[in-house]
Structures are given as C-alpha cells and as structure tokens.
C-alpha cells in the first residue's frame, strides 16, 4: 500500500525509529507547537488486556453504552492474580477470583479473545503477544501494565497506560498523546561469557538512574544489542520503565523477522513480503539525531545485581555493598541508608557473600524459553544448595510445554526446583507466590521495591545465569564461581 | 457524560484546606472492580466521626461541596472523583485545586469551580447559618449563587465547553470518528488481527 512509505513530514529528513512509528500512526495531528501543543491522536494496532487494570474500563463502556471498537485488535489473558500451583482448582483468594471472573464476563460480553488459566496460550501478557506473532515491528502496542515496553524489542512503540486510557482505547482504538523525546542507548562490544541482556539493562539503569529516562523513548543500539536474540532484547526493553522511560525500542532486523516468521499471526504470502519491506524501512536513518545519548561498553560489563530497593541501586557481582557516604546527593544518601536497613545489609560486604533463601526464575523480564534453557544448562548435573528453595515459573503455558518437550522440567525437578504453571507469580505480591517477611530472594524479575515480592521480602534482581549459579552455591554467584567440573555452561 | 449547564442543590461546607485524595477515598477501596458504588468510600475515615458534616442533616443530601483551598492533592487516583460523583456531588467549589484532581474531574464530568476564598467564606457562613441552603452553579455565566451571595468562578474555556457539551475524552475523540475510519481503511493488510484466533 502506498500509505506505508509516505511521510507526513519531509521524507528526506533523517528520522529515528520511534519517530517513524509515531508518524505512521497519527490519525489527527495536534495543533500548536512546543509546550502548548495539543496531543496527536494516535492509532493503536494492538491492545493487550489483563484482569487487574481492565474492570473499571469495561464498566465505563457499559455505563456509556459504548461497544469495543476493534475486538479484532484486542486480546486478553489472565496472569497477575493467577496461582501457579493446582490451577485446576478454584482460585482461593475471593478478591482474585472475582477479578478473574470479571475479565471472563467482560471478554464474553464485548467479544474479546481471552486465554484463560488452563488454556495453552495463557500466560504473562507480554510473553503471550510476541509468542503468538501478534507483536510485530512498526506497531503501536498498549496495555494497562507498565512492562508493555517489552514489545519494543520488535521495533514497536509499546507502552503502559492507565485505566481511563484502557477505556479510551477500547472505545476508539486511539489515544491522544503528546510527542516524546528520544534517547539513544549505545552498547558497543561483545559480552563476556556469563554476562547477559539482564546485566546490560541493570547497568543502564544504574548509570542513568530510575528517573533518567523520564519523557524519553529509549532506543537500544550498537553491536552488543544487534547480536542479541529476541528473548534477550525483550529482557532489555522490558525494564525501560525501570529507568523512568515509558518505552524502549530496538530496530527490527533479520533476527526479528526470523523470530516472527511462521508464528500463528505472522503475515503470510504476499503480506509477508510487504511487511518485511516495510519493517526494513523502520531503523533509524543515518544522520538522525537523538535528544540525548548514553554509551555503555559491553566488553567491560560483569554480571550485575542489585543491593537496594530500587532497580538503580545495583553493582557488579564482584563488588561490595556500598556505603551511603559513597553517594554525593543527599537524597541518594538517605535512600541508600534506608535501603540498607530494609535489606539488612552492611556496607563493605562482598555481594558474593550474601546468602539467599529463595531463587525465583520467572516474570515478564526473564521467563521465556531461552531464560529457562540458560538456567537449566548451568544447573544440569549439579546439586542445589540444601537451604535454598528455587521456583521456576515459565512465562506462558506454551513456554512450559516447550520446556517440557525439551526435558528442561526434568532438569529443574532433578535439581530440586519447583516447576510451576505460568503467570506473573512471585514478581509481585498479588497471588499466592510471595516472600515471607525477612526472606531474601535472588529474583530474575524487574522490581526490588520494598514489599514488592511480599511484605518484608528482600529482593536482589539478577539474570537467569546468576539465579542458577546462586541456587547451586546458596550465595549470590556467577557460573565462574562454580568449582572445576561445573563449567559446562555455555552462553545460549 | 451528561451535558452540564446549571445545577442547584444543597451546599455542604467542608471547612478544611488540603483535603488530599487519601482522605477523599482511602487506598483500601481501590481493590474494587467497579467504577460506580464508591459512595460509601467517600471520606470513609472522616465519616466515622458522627459530627462530620456529611453525617448531619440536611448536609448529608448535599450535591455541591464547598471546600477550603488545595482540594484533591496527593495520589492521582481517579477513584476520588468517582467517589464524589457516586455520592451525588455535581460540583466542588474551592479556591485552589490540585492539577491532577482538576484534570480527573474534568474527564468525569464533575465541575471543579475555582472560587475566591473570601467568597467561599461568605458561602460557608450562609450554609452554616441556614443549613440546607441551595447553591446554584451556572456554567454558562460561570457564577455560583448561595442565598444573598453571588460570585464568579474560574474554569478554563476548554473544560467548560466540554462539560457543557457533555463530552468526555472518549466523546471528543469519537467526534473525529470519520478520521479514525479513514485511517483504518488505509492500514496495510499485513497488520495482524487477534481474530479469528490462530494458535500454534
């Protein structure tokens, strides 16, 4: 279609990936300029829905007598509230059960496709979209969930929205939005063995801070990003929100196309050729300028872990727990002091000496098949530390089936880990999987806020590689800490 | 949203400044799945006090809240506006509103009328000396009347127009429905759809 390559602006001017996707979705441009500019009305290609942030939006539609404009661009799944054990039994918590039932009723009433607990396509909303091939380059994707940024790994503009906006998208398939600024995150070089996408994004957040990305769409670029798989790219874009950015993006390339091809909702035949042609036009043009740039040396990166209670409070695994005096800013000092008290940590303690009670492998950050393969390759043939419990929660029922077909479930079970059903699980204290007060966890999830994984729980954010090695040694570890004969690990 | 031209109802004097949204609706009520039915949650903490204004007749059936300055500060929760509306309030008068609350009110059809504090105090006096006195909020003329007191109020042109037309954000967007349909007609055929469902 001719519209695909036409630009509302001067087509010769070099543009960033984010600007191209934005401009291709403007239904009605805003008026005025600068601060006073009214919002652009943007078309939304895909709306993902889950049980927690949708009930009032559907209620609003019902009260106003409005239908869902495009049920065919909307898909729902159950993830936040769902248990990961005994999923064939009724949900025990009445509030959770009611939210789930409400989603089921709403999906039926408004004609929305829903993958319920027990369905082979059920799972964390941000794992389900890409796996079905519904997330594609150049799309606008929204969901009432801040980790919608995950889908930016495909070169889509994807961001979380509030309940009123959920209702707005359901009713109109559009959103009024003010333009954003762009920030390039350049990661050049080659990652060492045992260093992964999770370490890149934790290092980025530690570098720019949890508010550093505010008002920006981040574009992750450079040779280290190009060499990553789609699963790894999703891990990076997923945590853009932890740097304060609403969205993060990675330019689509052969790796992206290869991932999408032959998935259930991938374009087929002529559509595929047209799609690839369009997708290939999306990467940031030579000479396009970003409003801000950040540089990171991939060669210098080590496994990264957090010591505090926000995702920016991280250090290299070989480092020690910092002391509040190391921070110049008085607010950062106070935050560090408070975090150390909550985490019950003493400055100067080597991170590798920190003993954990629990290892959680899961969440929309790290629960895809590659994450499971990587962790399984490290623990295979190893013994788990006796005092550590390890919970493995695949991101979707489909990931679980795939893992079982590959025998990964047996590796985890033989190791002594719990093999669970799909869901958000222990990433957020909303379902039965929670930390007890004082319990310390090495977690592959995305937020180490006070109480996030359960009241009084203490979270260290880690990669699946570190999670696996930690489960073996009982203290925060990387595979290089394992004794000789335990070194069969290879980077996935 | 119902178009709003003019409303007359019993005035409720809430003689406090900095009424934050945690007071308007405590966090415990945010777990609910409905958008209506928050009337019991409105000022839930304060309503435990039998002397609280909404526990007294005839204020309990009021529909115009007359509050001190800096109304609606704190958390951005939309539930604060829902609770006021569900209780039956059509308008809140205050000398100053928190930005987010003002925005949320505009979205939900609750009039947040900015009235000078000296006029607010005159109205309070009227409402206390003559409980049950009605307040008229006239959006057309941007005036409030209570007994012998008549005062002007501030409300930006855009919000006033939207309230008078009864247009919420969605209603406004739907005015450009032709543009949305035209955009949809031009979407490339390779864009994915969730229906009919395909699975692996």
XYZ file of C-alpha atoms in Angstrom:
692
model
C 0.000 0.000 0.000
C 1.205 3.459 -0.921
C 0.484 4.844 2.542
C 3.190 2.749 4.057
C 6.139 4.721 2.785
C 4.566 8.155 2.706
C 5.527 10.530 5.455
C 3.573 13.464 6.750
C 6.844 15.310 7.178
C 9.722 15.939 4.799
C 10.603 12.397 3.760
C 14.213 13.407 3.143
C 14.833 14.460 6.738
C 16.512 11.649 8.677
C 14.267 10.220 11.391
C 14.616 7.880 14.320
C 12.830 4.551 14.570
C 10.481 5.952 17.220
C 9.608 8.997 15.121
C 8.802 6.846 12.101
C 6.459 4.587 14.039
C 4.795 7.577 15.703
C 4.250 9.459 12.452
C 2.805 6.397 10.743
C 0.069 6.272 13.400
C -1.098 9.876 13.592
C -4.843 9.954 12.900
C -5.339 13.628 13.750
C -2.274 15.807 14.336
C -2.192 18.122 17.336
C -2.244 21.878 16.946
C 0.238 24.485 18.088
C 3.872 23.886 18.953
C 6.165 23.319 21.892
C 4.689 23.089 25.377
C 1.317 24.389 24.221
C 0.893 21.726 21.548
C -2.309 19.739 21.836
C -1.883 15.951 21.650
C -1.675 13.944 18.449
C -4.397 11.332 18.142
C -2.511 8.056 17.645
C -3.917 4.820 16.249
C -3.297 1.704 18.353
C -2.545 -1.529 16.473
C -2.731 -3.940 19.389
C -4.352 -3.700 22.817
C -3.401 -6.307 25.399
C -5.741 -6.744 28.354
C -5.421 -8.485 31.730
C -7.635 -8.846 34.787
C -6.259 -6.142 37.082
C -6.467 -2.864 35.163
C -9.469 -3.586 32.936
C -12.610 -4.000 35.099
C -13.372 -0.272 35.506
C -12.633 0.369 31.843
C -15.251 -2.168 30.764
C -17.624 -0.789 33.389
C -17.126 2.670 31.876
C -18.040 1.371 28.426
C -21.127 -0.290 29.823
C -22.245 2.880 31.624
C -21.814 4.934 28.448
C -23.382 2.256 26.238
C -20.269 2.021 24.063
C -19.000 -1.097 22.289
C -15.368 -2.151 21.895
C -14.426 -0.604 18.560
C -11.952 -3.277 17.452
C -12.249 -6.589 19.302
C -10.087 -7.950 16.484
C -7.157 -5.800 17.647
C -7.632 -6.743 21.295
C -6.574 -9.824 23.234
C -6.837 -10.725 26.906
C -5.135 -13.171 29.222
C -5.059 -13.935 32.938
C -1.718 -13.509 34.656
C -1.328 -11.184 37.665
C -3.733 -12.869 40.069
C -3.444 -16.446 38.939
C -1.928 -19.202 41.075
C 0.957 -21.271 39.679
C 0.023 -24.445 41.559
C -3.175 -26.505 41.365
C -4.562 -24.385 38.583
C -7.417 -26.830 38.082
C -8.875 -25.846 41.453
C -10.929 -22.718 42.138
C -8.817 -19.656 42.982
C -8.681 -19.472 46.764
C -8.480 -15.704 47.260
C -12.013 -14.312 46.727
C -10.802 -10.903 45.502
C -8.528 -12.519 42.898
C -11.230 -14.975 41.890
C -13.672 -12.122 41.368
C -11.243 -10.139 39.217
C -10.620 -13.180 37.026
C -14.326 -13.939 36.716
C -14.989 -10.303 35.849
C -12.470 -10.469 32.993
C -14.126 -13.631 31.702
C -17.564 -11.993 31.820
C -16.297 -8.833 30.132
C -14.498 -10.756 27.390
C -17.679 -12.672 26.639
C -19.899 -9.581 26.709
C -17.635 -7.478 24.488
C -16.464 -10.238 22.143
C -12.801 -10.210 23.134
C -10.483 -13.161 22.692
C -9.376 -14.445 26.088
C -6.819 -17.068 27.014
C -7.846 -18.302 30.447
C -5.925 -20.237 33.043
C -5.527 -23.774 31.719
C -5.503 -22.693 28.062
C -2.303 -23.484 26.091
C -1.932 -19.807 25.117
C -2.440 -18.416 28.640
C 0.451 -16.679 30.305
C 2.040 -13.343 31.122
C 0.521 -10.848 28.714
C 3.955 -9.693 27.499
C 5.060 -13.231 26.760
C 1.824 -14.187 25.020
C 1.736 -11.344 22.445
C 5.170 -11.981 20.915
C 4.797 -15.750 21.063
C 1.580 -15.651 19.024
C 3.293 -13.423 16.468
C 0.900 -10.567 17.296
C 3.741 -8.220 18.229
C 5.432 -7.008 15.051
C 7.745 -4.172 14.017
C 6.320 -0.724 13.447
C 3.191 -1.332 15.515
C 1.738 0.673 18.363
C 1.039 -1.643 21.296
C -0.589 -0.691 24.595
C -1.661 -2.471 27.763
C -2.701 -1.404 31.237
C 0.678 -2.522 32.522
C 3.942 -0.618 32.705
C 6.016 -3.512 31.348
C 4.330 -3.179 27.958
C 7.678 -1.682 26.957
C 8.760 -5.324 26.415
C 7.228 -5.320 22.934
C 9.589 -2.534 21.870
C 12.158 -5.299 21.237
C 10.436 -5.804 17.878
C 10.716 -2.155 16.849
C 7.164 -1.497 18.030
C 6.203 1.601 20.015
C 4.790 -0.051 23.119
C 3.867 1.489 26.446
C 1.759 1.075 29.564
C -1.461 3.058 30.100
C -3.904 3.813 32.926
C -7.458 2.551 33.320
C -9.110 5.613 31.718
C -6.794 5.173 28.750
C -7.646 1.480 28.575
C -11.290 2.510 28.239
C -10.337 5.124 25.637
C -8.519 2.557 23.509
C -11.327 0.010 23.873
C -13.843 2.605 22.679
C -11.844 4.356 19.951
C -8.711 2.273 19.176
C -6.785 5.539 19.556
C -5.066 7.595 22.254
C -4.376 11.336 22.439
C -0.648 11.589 23.163
C 1.948 14.322 23.381
C 5.207 13.758 21.497
C 8.197 12.430 23.424
C 11.943 12.969 23.295
C 14.361 10.318 22.027
C 17.402 8.856 23.777
C 19.953 6.534 22.184
C 21.465 3.895 24.462
C 24.583 2.762 22.569
C 26.010 -0.548 23.722
C 29.107 -1.495 21.713
C 31.336 -4.516 22.046
C 30.965 -8.177 22.949
C 29.523 -9.560 26.158
C 31.768 -11.912 28.115
C 30.647 -15.428 28.972
C 28.054 -15.360 31.706
C 27.099 -11.732 31.018
C 23.610 -11.282 29.575
C 20.942 -8.836 28.451
C 19.754 -8.519 32.066
C 23.190 -7.246 33.070
C 23.102 -4.678 30.253
C 19.776 -3.218 31.346
C 20.642 -3.253 35.062
C 23.871 -1.418 34.223
C 21.953 1.103 32.076
C 19.527 1.814 34.919
C 22.354 2.155 37.446
C 24.016 4.587 35.039
C 21.110 6.891 34.148
C 19.049 6.372 37.318
C 15.440 5.371 37.820
C 14.285 8.765 36.552
C 16.889 9.174 33.790
C 14.558 8.072 31.031
C 11.607 10.258 32.006
C 9.965 11.849 28.976
C 12.047 9.757 26.562
C 11.605 6.793 24.332
C 14.862 4.833 24.568
C 16.406 3.201 21.528
C 18.944 0.491 22.359
C 21.595 0.390 19.639
C 25.078 -0.846 18.900
C 26.832 -4.113 18.140
C 26.099 -5.700 21.521
C 22.362 -5.161 21.018
C 22.423 -6.352 17.398
C 23.943 -9.670 18.432
C 21.192 -10.409 20.971
C 18.352 -12.873 20.397
C 14.725 -11.683 20.532
C 14.230 -13.165 24.003
C 17.245 -11.187 25.235
C 16.085 -7.999 23.507
C 12.725 -8.329 25.254
C 14.516 -8.522 28.616
C 16.192 -5.194 27.874
C 13.125 -3.333 26.583
C 11.032 -4.766 29.429
C 12.954 -2.787 32.040
C 12.927 0.555 30.180
C 10.203 1.613 32.594
C 12.608 0.997 35.495
C 14.764 3.790 34.033
C 11.686 6.038 34.014
C 11.103 5.749 30.258
C 7.660 4.890 29.023
C 9.019 2.893 26.105
C 12.206 1.285 24.806
C 12.817 0.115 21.260
C 15.265 -1.937 19.211
C 15.397 -1.668 15.423
C 13.973 -4.685 13.607
C 16.447 -6.820 11.654
C 16.863 -10.376 10.347
C 16.798 -11.697 13.913
C 13.382 -10.070 14.374
C 11.986 -11.329 11.072
C 13.275 -14.844 11.732
C 11.541 -14.867 15.143
C 8.188 -13.764 13.737
C 8.145 -15.938 10.629
C 5.685 -18.836 10.836
C 4.273 -17.811 14.204
C 0.449 -18.146 14.311
C -0.276 -14.495 13.484
C 2.723 -13.753 11.265
C 1.834 -12.258 7.866
C 1.723 -14.855 5.127
C 2.460 -14.965 1.402
C 2.406 -11.546 -0.233
C 1.631 -9.931 3.093
C 4.880 -11.288 4.492
C 6.909 -9.718 1.665
C 5.128 -6.374 2.058
C 5.589 -6.493 5.792
C 9.324 -7.238 5.605
C 9.733 -4.419 3.113
C 8.010 -2.011 5.498
C 9.812 -3.318 8.569
C 13.142 -2.890 6.769
C 12.393 0.820 6.306
C 11.980 1.417 10.042
C 15.521 1.520 11.509
C 16.777 4.981 12.449
C 18.146 6.822 9.416
C 21.807 7.689 9.106
C 22.232 11.211 10.415
C 19.053 11.253 12.516
C 19.628 12.957 15.832
C 18.553 11.922 19.314
C 17.725 14.351 22.091
C 20.128 12.505 24.388
C 22.728 9.742 24.085
C 24.259 7.258 26.519
C 27.234 4.969 25.883
C 27.985 1.636 27.507
C 30.973 -0.642 26.897
C 29.755 -4.229 26.607
C 33.272 -5.680 26.969
C 33.644 -4.156 30.418
C 30.324 -5.474 31.758
C 30.163 -8.056 34.511
C 27.121 -9.814 35.935
C 25.103 -7.094 37.655
C 22.982 -7.414 40.782
C 21.005 -5.004 42.932
C 21.727 -4.412 46.609
C 18.976 -1.881 47.366
C 15.276 -1.247 46.974
C 15.113 0.383 43.577
C 16.424 -1.078 40.305
C 19.038 1.682 40.025
C 20.739 0.524 43.224
C 22.933 -2.092 41.564
C 26.613 -3.055 41.382
C 28.775 -5.657 39.681
C 28.545 -9.036 41.337
C 32.278 -8.869 42.176
C 31.706 -5.595 44.037
C 30.749 -4.916 47.630
C 27.657 -3.439 49.259
C 28.151 0.337 49.002
C 28.106 2.695 51.922
C 25.688 5.649 51.938
C 28.663 8.043 52.178
C 29.680 6.993 48.682
C 26.711 8.953 47.302
C 27.132 12.687 46.894
C 23.495 13.620 46.538
C 21.867 13.831 49.997
C 18.647 12.265 48.687
C 20.584 9.308 47.254
C 22.429 9.005 50.561
C 19.208 8.888 52.525
C 17.717 6.408 50.056
C 20.791 4.173 50.365
C 20.647 4.314 54.151
C 17.001 3.336 54.185
C 17.575 0.600 51.583
C 20.445 -0.942 53.544
C 18.284 -1.078 56.652
C 15.390 -2.662 54.793
C 17.700 -5.133 53.045
C 19.593 -5.813 56.282
C 22.973 -5.338 54.600
C 26.267 -3.955 55.911
C 28.392 -1.696 53.688
C 31.582 -3.374 52.509
C 30.098 -6.871 52.425
C 31.095 -8.649 49.209
C 27.942 -9.175 47.148
C 29.039 -12.790 46.660
C 28.850 -13.362 50.427
C 25.135 -12.549 50.523
C 23.153 -15.675 51.277
C 19.664 -16.051 49.852
C 16.673 -18.133 50.935
C 14.897 -18.256 47.605
C 15.686 -18.131 43.902
C 12.872 -17.023 41.611
C 13.234 -17.687 37.883
C 10.329 -16.076 36.068
C 8.407 -12.827 35.302
C 7.902 -10.891 32.064
C 11.588 -9.971 32.266
C 13.099 -13.478 32.256
C 10.636 -16.344 31.794
C 10.967 -17.120 28.112
C 12.318 -20.394 26.730
C 15.886 -19.121 26.398
C 15.937 -17.996 30.005
C 14.879 -21.476 31.067
C 17.404 -23.137 28.744
C 20.217 -20.965 30.053
C 19.409 -21.674 33.690
C 18.932 -25.395 33.010
C 22.318 -25.620 31.264
C 24.005 -24.309 34.414
C 22.230 -26.481 36.980
C 22.250 -29.683 34.945
C 24.012 -32.382 36.939
C 24.530 -30.012 39.872
C 23.205 -30.139 43.403
C 21.099 -27.327 44.752
C 22.167 -25.701 47.993
C 20.077 -27.500 50.602
C 18.734 -24.391 52.265
C 17.680 -22.617 49.098
C 14.270 -23.066 47.540
C 14.077 -22.439 43.807
C 10.862 -21.647 41.992
C 10.748 -21.834 38.207
C 7.728 -20.199 36.580
C 7.508 -20.285 32.781
C 6.147 -17.085 31.251
C 3.369 -18.863 29.415
C 1.708 -22.236 29.166
C 3.303 -22.512 25.707
C 6.793 -21.891 27.137
C 6.066 -24.542 29.759
C 5.052 -27.062 27.083
C 8.131 -26.247 25.007
C 10.397 -26.627 28.054
C 8.821 -29.986 28.868
C 9.289 -31.137 25.273
C 12.981 -30.314 25.666
C 13.196 -32.084 29.029
C 14.042 -28.891 30.917
C 11.369 -29.577 33.517
C 13.200 -32.751 34.474
C 16.468 -30.849 34.843
C 14.802 -28.389 37.200
C 12.972 -31.074 39.162
C 16.065 -33.290 39.476
C 17.896 -30.252 40.780
C 15.222 -29.816 43.429
C 13.482 -26.743 41.995
C 9.706 -26.309 41.919
C 8.301 -26.463 38.387
C 5.223 -24.226 38.252
C 2.416 -23.202 35.916
C 2.610 -19.906 34.005
C 1.858 -16.469 35.449
C 3.345 -13.330 36.995
C 3.886 -15.341 40.174
C 6.422 -14.016 42.664
C 7.261 -10.891 40.666
C 4.527 -9.018 42.500
C 2.772 -9.812 45.761
C -0.633 -10.255 44.224
C -1.065 -14.029 44.036
C -0.166 -16.848 46.430
C 3.559 -16.782 45.486
C 5.074 -14.375 47.983
C 8.152 -13.934 50.138
C 7.781 -14.090 53.913
C 8.957 -11.101 55.987
C 12.763 -11.039 56.047
C 13.075 -13.694 53.332
C 15.872 -12.910 50.861
C 15.437 -13.697 47.186
C 17.616 -13.702 44.081
C 14.969 -12.847 41.513
C 15.052 -12.596 37.727
C 12.123 -10.138 37.891
C 12.175 -6.364 37.437
C 11.373 -4.576 40.687
C 13.124 -4.749 44.038
C 10.822 -2.264 45.778
C 10.093 -2.701 49.471
C 7.438 -5.364 49.835
C 7.117 -5.946 46.083
C 7.508 -9.724 46.357
C 5.675 -9.931 49.652
C 5.566 -7.823 52.798
C 9.049 -7.527 54.299
C 10.620 -9.608 51.493
C 14.134 -8.683 50.293
C 14.818 -8.791 46.575
C 18.086 -8.901 44.632
C 17.499 -8.509 40.907
C 19.677 -10.901 38.912
C 19.986 -12.569 35.499
C 18.908 -16.193 34.939
C 22.612 -17.076 34.817
C 23.245 -15.618 38.258
C 19.971 -17.080 39.551
C 21.068 -20.578 38.553
C 24.585 -20.292 39.972
C 23.146 -18.790 43.157
C 20.799 -21.734 43.603
C 23.840 -24.045 43.500
C 26.061 -22.091 45.894
C 23.438 -20.516 48.132
C 25.094 -17.109 47.878
C 24.884 -14.614 45.008
C 27.131 -16.206 42.380
C 28.001 -16.439 38.719
C 28.956 -19.626 36.852
C 32.615 -18.607 37.084
C 32.354 -19.150 40.835
C 31.444 -22.781 40.375
C 34.241 -25.262 41.057
C 36.055 -27.119 38.287
C 33.916 -29.701 36.621
C 30.940 -27.374 36.946
C 31.948 -25.347 33.917
C 29.980 -26.959 31.123
C 27.849 -23.820 30.909
C 27.779 -22.142 27.557
C 26.155 -18.876 26.691
C 22.844 -19.517 24.955
C -21.272 12.283 30.125
C -24.408 14.342 30.827
C -24.213 17.893 29.469
C -23.922 20.335 32.372
C -25.428 23.820 32.076
C -26.582 24.663 35.554
C -27.082 22.796 38.791
C -28.879 23.684 42.008
C -28.504 21.596 45.139
C -27.826 21.680 48.861
C -24.429 23.129 49.704
C -22.048 21.276 52.047
C -19.464 23.362 53.906
C -16.195 21.410 54.245
C -14.137 23.874 56.212
C -10.712 22.320 55.670
C -7.767 23.076 53.460
C -5.516 20.464 51.802
C -8.143 17.766 51.508
C -5.976 15.076 49.875
C -7.247 12.168 47.817
C -6.310 9.694 50.556
C -8.912 11.447 52.687
C -11.413 11.597 49.828
C -11.039 7.844 49.352
C -8.641 5.638 51.361
C -6.457 3.145 49.464
C -8.249 0.102 50.812
C -11.180 0.863 48.477
C -9.018 0.708 45.326
C -9.233 -3.092 45.071
C -12.769 -2.955 43.796
C -13.612 -3.890 40.250
C -16.445 -1.454 39.658
C -16.436 2.149 38.559
C -19.540 3.000 40.493
C -20.685 2.284 44.014
C -17.933 4.217 45.777
C -20.395 6.411 47.719
C -19.679 4.527 50.940
C -15.948 5.064 50.436
C -16.163 8.849 50.182
C -14.366 10.434 53.149
C -14.603 6.982 54.766
C -12.213 7.890 57.589
C -13.918 11.123 58.490
C -17.396 9.678 58.254
C -16.645 7.516 61.298
C -16.973 10.779 63.241
C -20.723 11.400 63.910
C -20.018 15.136 63.897
C -18.606 15.101 60.342
C -20.606 17.376 58.072
C -21.862 14.591 55.793
C -23.267 12.787 58.848
C -25.533 15.719 59.585
C -28.925 16.546 58.098
C -29.580 18.216 55.727
C -25.955 18.322 54.527
C -25.983 14.554 54.028
C -28.120 15.033 50.926
C -25.951 17.801 49.511
C -24.655 17.950 45.949
C -22.348 20.995 45.962
C -19.226 20.645 48.098
C -17.757 23.930 49.296
C -14.197 23.218 50.454
C -11.083 25.029 51.616
C -8.080 25.685 49.361
C -5.859 22.969 47.796
C -8.560 20.397 47.354
C -7.631 16.996 45.863
C -3.883 16.921 46.488
C -1.783 13.737 46.700
C -2.308 10.444 44.891
C -3.592 10.591 41.317
C -6.324 8.015 41.916
C -9.349 8.589 39.685
C -11.392 6.915 42.394
C -11.514 10.243 44.284
C -13.664 11.766 41.558
C -15.732 8.604 41.184
C -16.490 8.615 44.921
C -17.607 12.260 44.914
C -19.815 11.653 41.889
C -21.259 8.431 43.271
C -22.206 10.167 46.485
C -24.166 12.668 44.442
C -21.865 15.655 44.165
C -22.137 17.590 40.913
C -19.689 20.347 41.746
C -16.865 21.178 44.146
C -16.028 24.793 44.963
C -12.551 25.615 46.231
C -10.084 28.477 45.950
C -7.441 26.107 44.538
C -7.453 22.550 43.158
C -4.572 20.109 42.710
C -3.791 19.769 38.977
C -4.351 16.045 38.655
C -7.625 16.165 40.552
C -8.825 19.038 38.379
C -7.932 17.020 35.263
C -9.648 13.884 36.534
C -12.749 15.864 37.489
C -12.963 17.371 34.008
C -12.693 13.911 32.466
C -15.530 12.572 34.594
C -17.989 15.468 34.416
C -17.535 16.819 37.936
C -17.358 20.636 37.954
C -14.293 21.878 39.857
C -15.088 25.580 40.199
C -12.341 27.882 41.439
C -13.971 30.476 43.717
C -12.099 33.204 45.663
C -11.510 32.217 49.278
C -13.364 35.305 50.571
C -16.454 34.253 48.597
C -16.029 30.674 49.851
C -16.130 32.032 53.397
C -19.287 34.027 52.697
C -20.908 30.885 51.324
C -19.763 28.856 54.357
C -21.433 31.428 56.618
C -24.647 31.220 54.618
C -24.634 27.395 54.692
C -23.971 27.249 58.421
C -26.488 29.895 59.406
C -29.128 28.387 57.163
C -28.425 24.657 56.785
C -29.991 23.269 53.643
C -29.487 26.408 51.616
C -29.115 25.565 47.973
C -26.152 26.578 45.839
C -26.605 27.201 42.136
C -23.625 26.573 39.876
C -24.144 28.190 36.487
C -21.570 27.062 33.948
C -22.920 29.345 31.244
C -22.284 32.522 33.238
C -19.521 30.984 35.412
C -21.274 32.100 38.602
C -22.253 30.496 41.886
C -25.203 31.740 43.933
C -25.969 30.867 47.523
C -28.647 32.907 49.337
C -27.599 36.529 49.041
C -24.089 35.641 47.827
C -23.269 35.613 44.144
C -19.703 35.073 42.983
C -17.876 34.357 39.780
C -15.620 31.324 39.337
C -12.706 30.242 37.182
C -12.868 27.248 34.877
C -10.812 27.061 31.699
C -12.671 27.550 28.412
C -11.844 24.125 27.062
C -13.083 22.217 30.135
C -16.182 24.420 30.361
C -17.010 23.754 26.732
C -16.510 20.013 27.210
C -18.698 19.938 30.317
C -21.452 21.973 28.668
C -21.398 19.703 25.625
C -21.244 16.640 27.874
C -18.098 15.434 26.119
C -15.646 13.174 27.880
C -12.263 12.404 26.280
C -13.775 9.444 24.515
C -16.725 11.509 23.310
C -14.295 14.075 21.959
C -12.211 11.508 20.158
C -15.342 9.978 18.681
C -16.055 13.356 17.077
C -13.147 12.507 14.796
C -14.665 9.126 14.051
C -14.507 9.811 10.299
C -10.750 10.365 10.575
C -10.357 7.136 12.533
C -12.359 5.205 9.958
C -10.329 6.726 7.118
C -7.106 5.786 8.907
C -8.380 2.247 9.396
C -9.298 1.911 5.734
C -5.711 2.776 4.790
C -3.987 0.393 7.249
C -1.724 -2.081 5.482
C -3.291 -5.528 5.059
C -0.293 -7.223 6.679
C -1.073 -5.746 10.096
C -2.080 -8.584 12.423
C -5.532 -9.142 13.912
C -6.321 -11.153 17.034
C -9.493 -12.517 15.436
C -10.036 -15.020 14.020
C -7.778 -16.622 16.598
C -4.837 -18.645 15.375
C -2.775 -20.735 17.728
C 0.351 -22.818 17.449
